[in-house]
Amino acid sequence: MSTLLRNTLIFAGAATLGAGLVQAQETPDLSEPPAIEGDKVGDHGSHNFRLGIGLAESSPQYLSSEYFAEILEERSDGRLTVDIFPNSQIGDDVQMMEMLQTGTLDMTYPSTSPATSYVEELAVFDLPFLFPTREAAVEVMQSDVAQEMLDAFDGSGIKALAFSENGYRQLSNSARPVESPEDVAGMDVGGLTIRTMENPVHLSIWETLGANPTPMAFGELFSAMEQGVVDGQENPWSTILTSNFYEVQDYGTETRHVYTPFILMMSESTWDGLHEEYQALVQEAARQSAEYEIQLATEYDDWSRKQLEERGMEITRLDDDQIAAFQEAVQPVYEEWAPEIGEDLIEEIQAIVEETTSD
Ligand code: TK8
C-alpha cells in the first residue's frame, strides 16, 4: 500500500472519529516532487516510523513528509514505512521532542524556536529581521555552521536530520489593523496579547514592541484565539491559512519579522536501531524532502496571503519606512540577546547573508 493511500486512510479514519482535524484546503499549483533516484538498499529488516507534525495535511510540512516517506518506501522495497500524524494530534513541538528522547515517538518536525532548549545556538534564527531574503535564509540553513547546530543534538536523544522552511512570520490579530509598533502597543488601549512560541527571544521581541506576549503550544492556539484568550499570534501565511486561523483573526500585517526554520528529527534510539545503510537512506531522504519542502513553502507563501484576503482577512502590507520603524523598535532585542547567542556566531551568519545578498 502506498504511503499516500495509507496516510489518506489514516486521515479519513481519524476524521470519521471526529478527531477535530483541520479539513484539507485546496493548495496552489505546486511543483511535483523530484523523481526518486538512487539504488535500492539491502534487506536489513522492516521498520515503521511514526512521524508527528504540528501542521495540517495541506501544509508544505505534511506534503514534504509524504515525499520523505515515499523515498524510504521506494528505495527499501517497502521495508521502511512512515505513518504521518498531523495537526499536533500526538502533541506539540516540545512534547514530541521529549517523546523522541524517551523513544515513544520515532520522528517529529518542530520549529527551531522551541528546540533552543537543546541547542541554544538555534536562537540565532529568532533574531528579528536577520534574513533580508529567503535565499539568504536557505544559504544559511545549508551552511556548515547550520550543520554544526544539527550535530550538536547528538547525545540528547534526538538525531537532527535537516533544516527546512517554516518561513517568514507575519502578525495576525482580532483587535485592530496594525501598521506600526505603536499599533501593537496600543498607546491608549493597551498592548495586544500575542501568543508566542515557547522561546525567550520571541517573548523579548513582543515585550519590546509593547505587546503582552503569552508563550503557548501551537496545538492550543486556535481555541485560545477563538475564546479571546489572546488577541493574536504570528506565523507564516501558509500556516495561518492551512490551520484556519483566518476564521478567528480579522487582521494581518506583513511584518516578516523572523524567518523560522523547521528541523526534521528522529529519535536517537530509533536511529541507533537502524543498519548503517538504512541510516544513510534516512539522512538522504531527509535532505531531499527538506529541499522539496522549501520549494513548496516558497510556492505557498504569496498564494496563501491572497487566499487569506479572499477569505476576508484585512492584510496590511508595510512599506519600507514602516518596516524600518519595526526594525528600529526591536533593535534592543539584538543588544539583549547577542551576548547570549554569541557575537561570533551572529557575525558568521551575517557574513553568509552579506555574501548572498551582495551578488
Ligand atoms: C508547528 C509549529 C509552528 C510554529 C509555532 O508544530 O509554534 O507557531 O511556527 O509551525 O512549529
Short mmCIF file of C-alpha atoms and ligand atoms in Angstrom, two decimals:
data_model
loop_
_atom_site.label_atom_id
_atom_site.label_comp_id
_atom_site.label_asym_id
_atom_site.label_seq_id
_atom_site.Cartn_x
_atom_site.Cartn_y
_atom_site.Cartn_z
CA MET A 1 0.00 0.00 0.00
CA SER A 2 1.44 3.40 -0.98
CA THR A 3 2.26 5.93 1.70
CA LEU A 4 -0.22 8.36 0.20
CA LEU A 5 -3.05 5.81 0.36
CA ARG A 6 -2.10 4.71 3.87
CA ASN A 7 -1.92 8.25 5.18
CA THR A 8 -5.18 9.11 3.45
CA LEU A 9 -6.83 6.17 5.19
CA ILE A 10 -5.34 7.28 8.49
CA PHE A 11 -6.62 10.81 7.91
CA ALA A 12 -10.04 9.53 6.78
CA GLY A 13 -10.17 7.20 9.77
CA ALA A 14 -9.25 9.95 12.21
CA ALA A 15 -11.68 12.35 10.58
CA THR A 16 -14.56 9.83 10.93
CA LEU A 17 -13.55 9.50 14.58
CA GLY A 18 -14.22 13.24 14.78
CA ALA A 19 -10.66 13.93 15.84
CA GLY A 20 -11.42 17.56 15.03
CA LEU A 21 -8.74 17.58 12.35
CA VAL A 22 -8.42 20.65 10.21
CA GLN A 23 -10.12 19.85 6.87
CA ALA A 24 -7.67 19.77 3.98
CA GLN A 25 -7.55 23.00 1.99
CA GLU A 26 -7.01 23.13 -1.72
CA THR A 27 -3.40 24.00 -2.49
CA PRO A 28 -1.67 26.26 -5.03
CA ASP A 29 -0.29 24.70 -8.22
CA LEU A 30 2.61 23.00 -6.51
CA SER A 31 5.73 21.57 -8.10
CA GLU A 32 5.74 17.80 -8.25
CA PRO A 33 8.38 16.18 -6.02
CA PRO A 34 11.62 15.26 -7.83
CA ALA A 35 11.72 11.71 -9.22
CA ILE A 36 13.06 9.25 -6.66
CA GLU A 37 16.58 8.28 -7.70
CA GLY A 38 19.31 6.14 -6.17
CA ASP A 39 19.83 2.44 -5.69
CA LYS A 40 17.59 0.30 -3.54
CA VAL A 41 19.16 -0.57 -0.19
CA GLY A 42 19.67 -4.11 1.08
CA ASP A 43 17.26 -6.04 3.28
CA HIS A 44 18.07 -5.11 6.90
CA GLY A 45 14.63 -5.79 8.32
CA SER A 46 11.42 -3.78 8.35
CA HIS A 47 10.67 -0.61 10.30
CA ASN A 48 7.56 1.58 10.51
CA PHE A 49 8.30 5.12 11.69
CA ARG A 50 5.62 7.25 13.42
CA LEU A 51 6.15 10.92 12.48
CA GLY A 52 4.22 13.54 14.45
CA ILE A 53 3.90 17.07 13.00
CA GLY A 54 2.11 20.22 14.09
CA LEU A 55 0.60 21.42 10.85
CA ALA A 56 -2.31 20.31 8.65
CA GLU A 57 -2.40 17.81 5.76
CA SER A 58 -2.40 20.65 3.22
CA SER A 59 0.78 22.26 4.63
CA PRO A 60 4.20 22.12 2.94
CA GLN A 61 5.41 20.36 6.11
CA TYR A 62 2.94 17.47 5.61
CA LEU A 63 3.29 17.23 1.81
CA SER A 64 7.09 17.06 2.04
CA SER A 65 6.81 14.46 4.82
CA GLU A 66 4.82 12.30 2.39
CA TYR A 67 7.67 12.65 -0.10
CA PHE A 68 10.15 11.64 2.64
CA ALA A 69 8.03 8.53 3.25
CA GLU A 70 7.80 7.72 -0.45
CA ILE A 71 11.59 7.88 -0.88
CA LEU A 72 12.11 5.48 2.05
CA GLU A 73 9.42 3.09 0.85
CA GLU A 74 10.61 3.09 -2.77
CA ARG A 75 14.30 2.60 -2.02
CA SER A 76 13.75 -0.05 0.67
CA ASP A 77 11.25 -2.09 -1.33
CA GLY A 78 8.57 -1.25 1.25
CA ARG A 79 10.61 -2.32 4.29
CA LEU A 80 10.81 1.28 5.62
CA THR A 81 7.40 2.93 6.02
CA VAL A 82 6.24 6.16 7.70
CA ASP A 83 2.86 6.93 9.29
CA ILE A 84 2.37 10.72 9.48
CA PHE A 85 0.22 12.21 12.27
CA PRO A 86 -0.61 15.89 11.52
CA ASN A 87 -2.40 18.72 13.38
CA SER A 88 -0.47 18.27 16.65
CA GLN A 89 -2.54 15.07 17.19
CA ILE A 90 0.31 13.39 19.08
CA GLY A 91 1.40 16.57 20.92
CA ASP A 92 3.09 19.92 20.43
CA ASP A 93 6.71 20.55 19.42
CA VAL A 94 8.07 20.45 22.96
CA GLN A 95 6.13 17.28 23.88
CA MET A 96 7.05 15.47 20.67
CA MET A 97 10.76 16.25 21.07
CA GLU A 98 10.55 14.80 24.59
CA MET A 99 8.86 11.71 23.12
CA LEU A 100 11.83 11.29 20.77
CA GLN A 101 14.14 11.38 23.78
CA THR A 102 12.13 8.69 25.60
CA GLY A 103 11.76 6.64 22.41
CA THR A 104 7.94 6.76 22.45
CA LEU A 105 7.85 8.53 19.06
CA ASP A 106 10.17 7.91 16.10
CA MET A 107 10.15 11.32 14.34
CA THR A 108 8.92 14.87 14.60
CA TYR A 109 9.34 18.18 12.74
CA PRO A 110 9.41 21.18 15.13
CA SER A 111 10.34 24.80 14.60
CA THR A 112 13.83 25.72 15.73
CA SER A 113 12.48 28.15 18.34
CA PRO A 114 11.26 25.59 20.93
CA ALA A 115 14.38 23.49 20.23
CA THR A 116 16.74 26.15 21.63
CA SER A 117 16.46 24.35 24.98
CA TYR A 118 18.51 21.54 23.34
CA VAL A 119 20.87 23.62 21.17
CA GLU A 120 20.94 27.24 22.31
CA GLU A 121 22.76 28.44 19.16
CA LEU A 122 19.48 27.88 17.27
CA ALA A 123 18.24 31.10 18.90
CA VAL A 124 20.17 32.99 16.22
CA PHE A 125 17.22 32.19 13.92
CA ASP A 126 14.92 34.02 16.36
CA LEU A 127 16.74 37.35 15.95
CA PRO A 128 14.34 39.72 14.19
CA PHE A 129 14.95 40.80 10.60
CA LEU A 130 18.13 38.64 10.36
CA PHE A 131 17.38 37.44 6.81
CA PRO A 132 16.52 40.11 4.21
CA THR A 133 15.77 37.42 1.62
CA ARG A 134 14.66 33.77 1.57
CA GLU A 135 17.78 32.96 -0.49
CA ALA A 136 19.97 34.19 2.38
CA ALA A 137 18.00 32.09 4.88
CA VAL A 138 18.29 28.98 2.70
CA GLU A 139 22.03 29.58 2.21
CA VAL A 140 22.46 29.71 5.99
CA MET A 141 20.31 26.61 6.61
CA GLN A 142 22.52 24.70 4.15
CA SER A 143 25.80 26.04 5.57
CA ASP A 144 28.45 24.27 7.66
CA VAL A 145 27.58 26.38 10.69
CA ALA A 146 23.97 25.17 10.43
CA GLN A 147 25.16 21.55 10.13
CA GLU A 148 27.14 22.07 13.35
CA MET A 149 23.86 23.02 15.06
CA LEU A 150 22.23 19.81 13.83
CA ASP A 151 25.25 17.80 15.02
CA ALA A 152 25.01 19.49 18.43
CA PHE A 153 21.83 17.45 19.14
CA ASP A 154 23.91 14.22 19.21
CA GLY A 155 23.67 12.59 22.62
CA SER A 156 20.45 14.43 23.54
CA GLY A 157 18.26 11.52 22.43
CA ILE A 158 17.47 13.38 19.21
CA LYS A 159 19.10 12.88 15.80
CA ALA A 160 18.57 16.15 13.89
CA LEU A 161 18.50 15.39 10.18
CA ALA A 162 17.79 18.54 8.14
CA PHE A 163 16.58 22.14 8.16
CA SER A 164 13.62 23.27 6.07
CA GLU A 165 11.34 26.31 5.89
CA ASN A 166 8.64 27.19 8.34
CA GLY A 167 9.04 30.66 6.91
CA TYR A 168 8.70 34.39 7.40
CA ARG A 169 6.46 35.10 10.36
CA GLN A 170 3.56 37.53 9.95
CA LEU A 171 1.47 39.15 12.67
CA SER A 172 -2.27 38.46 12.85
CA ASN A 173 -4.80 39.70 15.42
CA SER A 174 -8.51 40.10 16.05
CA ALA A 175 -8.42 43.58 17.65
CA ARG A 176 -7.24 46.16 15.13
CA PRO A 177 -5.24 46.84 11.98
CA VAL A 178 -1.51 47.15 12.76
CA GLU A 179 0.74 49.42 10.68
CA SER A 180 3.32 50.45 13.29
CA PRO A 181 4.88 49.41 16.62
CA GLU A 182 2.56 51.98 18.22
CA ASP A 183 -0.42 49.97 16.92
CA VAL A 184 0.99 46.87 18.63
CA ALA A 185 1.44 48.76 21.91
CA GLY A 186 -1.99 50.39 21.59
CA MET A 187 -0.88 53.63 23.29
CA ASP A 188 -4.24 54.33 24.95
CA VAL A 189 -5.98 50.94 24.80
CA GLY A 190 -3.10 48.72 25.92
CA GLY A 191 -0.84 46.30 24.10
CA LEU A 192 -2.10 43.36 22.07
CA THR A 193 -1.89 39.99 23.82
CA ILE A 194 0.21 37.97 21.38
CA ARG A 195 0.80 34.22 21.61
CA THR A 196 4.42 33.40 21.04
CA MET A 197 6.32 30.15 20.69
CA GLU A 198 7.98 28.91 23.88
CA ASN A 199 11.18 30.84 23.27
CA PRO A 200 12.71 33.74 25.26
CA VAL A 201 13.81 35.79 22.24
CA HIS A 202 10.26 35.84 20.85
CA LEU A 203 8.98 36.94 24.27
CA SER A 204 11.57 39.71 24.20
CA ILE A 205 10.56 40.86 20.70
CA TRP A 206 6.90 41.37 21.62
CA GLU A 207 7.66 42.85 25.05
CA THR A 208 9.96 45.33 23.31
CA LEU A 209 7.12 46.20 20.91
CA GLY A 210 4.82 46.92 23.86
CA ALA A 211 2.63 43.82 23.45
CA ASN A 212 1.68 41.32 26.16
CA PRO A 213 3.35 38.11 24.92
CA THR A 214 1.96 34.73 26.06
CA PRO A 215 4.05 31.62 25.29
CA MET A 216 1.77 28.73 24.28
CA ALA A 217 1.91 25.40 22.46
CA PHE A 218 0.82 25.60 18.83
CA GLY A 219 -1.92 23.00 19.35
CA GLU A 220 -3.71 25.25 21.88
CA LEU A 221 -3.54 28.38 19.75
CA PHE A 222 -6.71 28.12 17.67
CA SER A 223 -9.02 27.78 20.67
CA ALA A 224 -7.11 30.48 22.59
CA MET A 225 -7.79 32.92 19.75
CA GLU A 226 -11.38 31.68 19.35
CA GLN A 227 -12.03 32.30 23.07
CA GLY A 228 -10.24 35.67 23.06
CA VAL A 229 -7.57 34.45 25.50
CA VAL A 230 -5.08 36.05 23.10
CA ASP A 231 -5.67 38.80 20.54
CA GLY A 232 -3.18 37.46 18.05
CA GLN A 233 -0.26 35.34 17.02
CA GLU A 234 2.49 35.27 14.43
CA ASN A 235 3.18 32.60 11.81
CA PRO A 236 3.78 32.35 8.06
CA TRP A 237 0.77 33.00 5.82
CA SER A 238 0.64 29.32 4.81
CA THR A 239 0.18 28.28 8.45
CA ILE A 240 -2.45 30.96 9.07
CA LEU A 241 -4.29 29.56 6.04
CA THR A 242 -3.85 25.79 6.45
CA SER A 243 -4.57 25.93 10.22
CA ASN A 244 -7.69 28.04 9.53
CA PHE A 245 -6.55 30.90 11.78
CA TYR A 246 -8.33 33.32 9.45
CA GLU A 247 -11.61 32.08 10.95
CA VAL A 248 -10.69 33.81 14.23
CA GLN A 249 -8.29 36.55 13.08
CA ASP A 250 -9.57 39.60 11.19
CA TYR A 251 -6.33 41.49 10.64
CA GLY A 252 -2.93 40.55 9.25
CA THR A 253 0.28 42.59 8.94
CA GLU A 254 3.11 41.54 6.64
CA THR A 255 5.87 42.10 9.21
CA ARG A 256 8.21 39.26 8.09
CA HIS A 257 9.83 39.91 11.46
CA VAL A 258 11.53 36.49 11.86
CA TYR A 259 12.36 33.65 9.46
CA THR A 260 11.89 30.33 11.32
CA PRO A 261 13.29 27.02 10.08
CA PHE A 262 11.87 23.56 10.80
CA ILE A 263 14.13 20.66 11.80
CA LEU A 264 13.25 17.10 10.72
CA MET A 265 14.27 14.87 13.63
CA MET A 266 14.45 11.18 14.53
CA SER A 267 14.65 9.58 17.96
CA GLU A 268 18.27 8.57 18.60
CA SER A 269 17.03 5.21 19.90
CA THR A 270 15.23 4.63 16.57
CA TRP A 271 18.27 5.86 14.62
CA ASP A 272 20.69 3.66 16.59
CA GLY A 273 18.48 0.63 15.84
CA LEU A 274 18.91 1.05 12.08
CA HIS A 275 21.51 -0.63 9.89
CA GLU A 276 24.01 1.96 8.64
CA GLU A 277 22.67 1.57 5.09
CA TYR A 278 19.20 2.49 6.38
CA GLN A 279 20.69 5.42 8.32
CA ALA A 280 22.31 6.75 5.13
CA LEU A 281 18.99 6.43 3.29
CA VAL A 282 17.06 8.21 6.07
CA GLN A 283 19.63 11.03 6.06
CA GLU A 284 19.49 11.38 2.25
CA ALA A 285 15.69 11.25 2.16
CA ALA A 286 15.55 13.90 4.91
CA ARG A 287 17.76 16.25 2.91
CA GLN A 288 15.80 15.67 -0.32
CA SER A 289 12.42 16.16 1.35
CA ALA A 290 13.69 19.28 3.16
CA GLU A 291 14.71 20.80 -0.15
CA TYR A 292 11.30 19.97 -1.60
CA GLU A 293 9.62 21.47 1.48
CA ILE A 294 11.45 24.76 0.92
CA GLN A 295 10.20 24.74 -2.68
CA LEU A 296 6.62 24.13 -1.53
CA ALA A 297 6.83 26.77 1.21
CA THR A 298 8.05 29.27 -1.37
CA GLU A 299 5.15 28.46 -3.71
CA TYR A 300 2.67 28.64 -0.83
CA ASP A 301 3.76 31.98 0.65
CA ASP A 302 2.27 34.71 -1.53
CA TRP A 303 -0.58 32.44 -2.69
CA SER A 304 -1.62 31.95 0.96
CA ARG A 305 -1.70 35.70 1.61
CA LYS A 306 -4.02 36.17 -1.34
CA GLN A 307 -6.22 33.27 -0.18
CA LEU A 308 -6.45 34.88 3.27
CA GLU A 309 -7.58 38.17 1.74
CA GLU A 310 -10.18 36.27 -0.29
CA ARG A 311 -11.38 34.72 2.97
CA GLY A 312 -11.92 38.17 4.45
CA MET A 313 -8.70 38.95 6.34
CA GLU A 314 -7.70 42.61 6.13
CA ILE A 315 -3.97 42.40 5.44
CA THR A 316 -1.68 45.40 5.82
CA ARG A 317 1.42 45.32 3.64
CA LEU A 318 4.12 47.55 5.13
CA ASP A 319 6.21 49.94 3.05
CA ASP A 320 9.97 50.34 3.58
CA ASP A 321 9.56 53.15 6.13
CA GLN A 322 7.01 51.13 8.14
CA ILE A 323 9.31 48.07 8.11
CA ALA A 324 12.20 50.32 9.19
CA ALA A 325 10.11 51.50 12.15
CA PHE A 326 9.67 47.89 13.31
CA GLN A 327 13.37 47.13 12.74
CA GLU A 328 14.36 50.14 14.82
CA ALA A 329 11.85 49.31 17.56
CA VAL A 330 13.27 45.78 18.04
CA GLN A 331 16.96 46.80 17.93
CA PRO A 332 17.19 46.40 21.76
CA VAL A 333 16.49 42.65 21.24
CA TYR A 334 19.88 42.32 19.47
CA GLU A 335 21.62 44.19 22.29
CA GLU A 336 19.94 41.98 24.87
CA TRP A 337 20.47 38.62 23.11
CA ALA A 338 23.65 38.90 21.03
CA PRO A 339 25.93 38.17 24.05
CA GLU A 340 23.74 35.15 24.99
CA ILE A 341 23.62 33.74 21.46
CA GLY A 342 27.26 34.60 20.66
CA GLU A 343 28.55 37.60 18.75
CA ASP A 344 30.89 35.37 16.70
CA LEU A 345 28.04 33.10 15.59
CA ILE A 346 25.88 36.09 14.65
CA GLU A 347 28.75 37.63 12.67
CA GLU A 348 29.37 34.31 10.91
CA ILE A 349 25.72 34.10 9.87
CA GLN A 350 25.58 37.76 8.88
CA ALA A 351 28.67 37.20 6.68
CA ILE A 352 26.84 34.44 4.81
CA VAL A 353 23.81 36.72 4.47
CA GLU A 354 26.05 39.51 3.18
CA GLU A 355 27.66 37.20 0.63
CA THR A 356 24.29 36.03 -0.62
CA THR A 357 22.71 39.46 -0.88
CA SER A 358 25.71 41.30 -2.32
CA ASP A 359 25.81 39.13 -5.50
C1 TK8 B 1 4.12 23.61 14.38
C2 TK8 B 1 4.89 24.78 14.95
C3 TK8 B 1 4.52 26.09 14.24
C4 TK8 B 1 5.32 27.23 14.83
C5 TK8 B 1 4.55 27.81 16.03
O1 TK8 B 1 4.46 22.42 15.06
O2 TK8 B 1 4.55 27.11 17.08
O3 TK8 B 1 3.97 28.90 15.90
O4 TK8 B 1 5.51 28.26 13.87
O5 TK8 B 1 4.73 25.91 12.88
O6 TK8 B 1 6.29 24.53 14.83
#
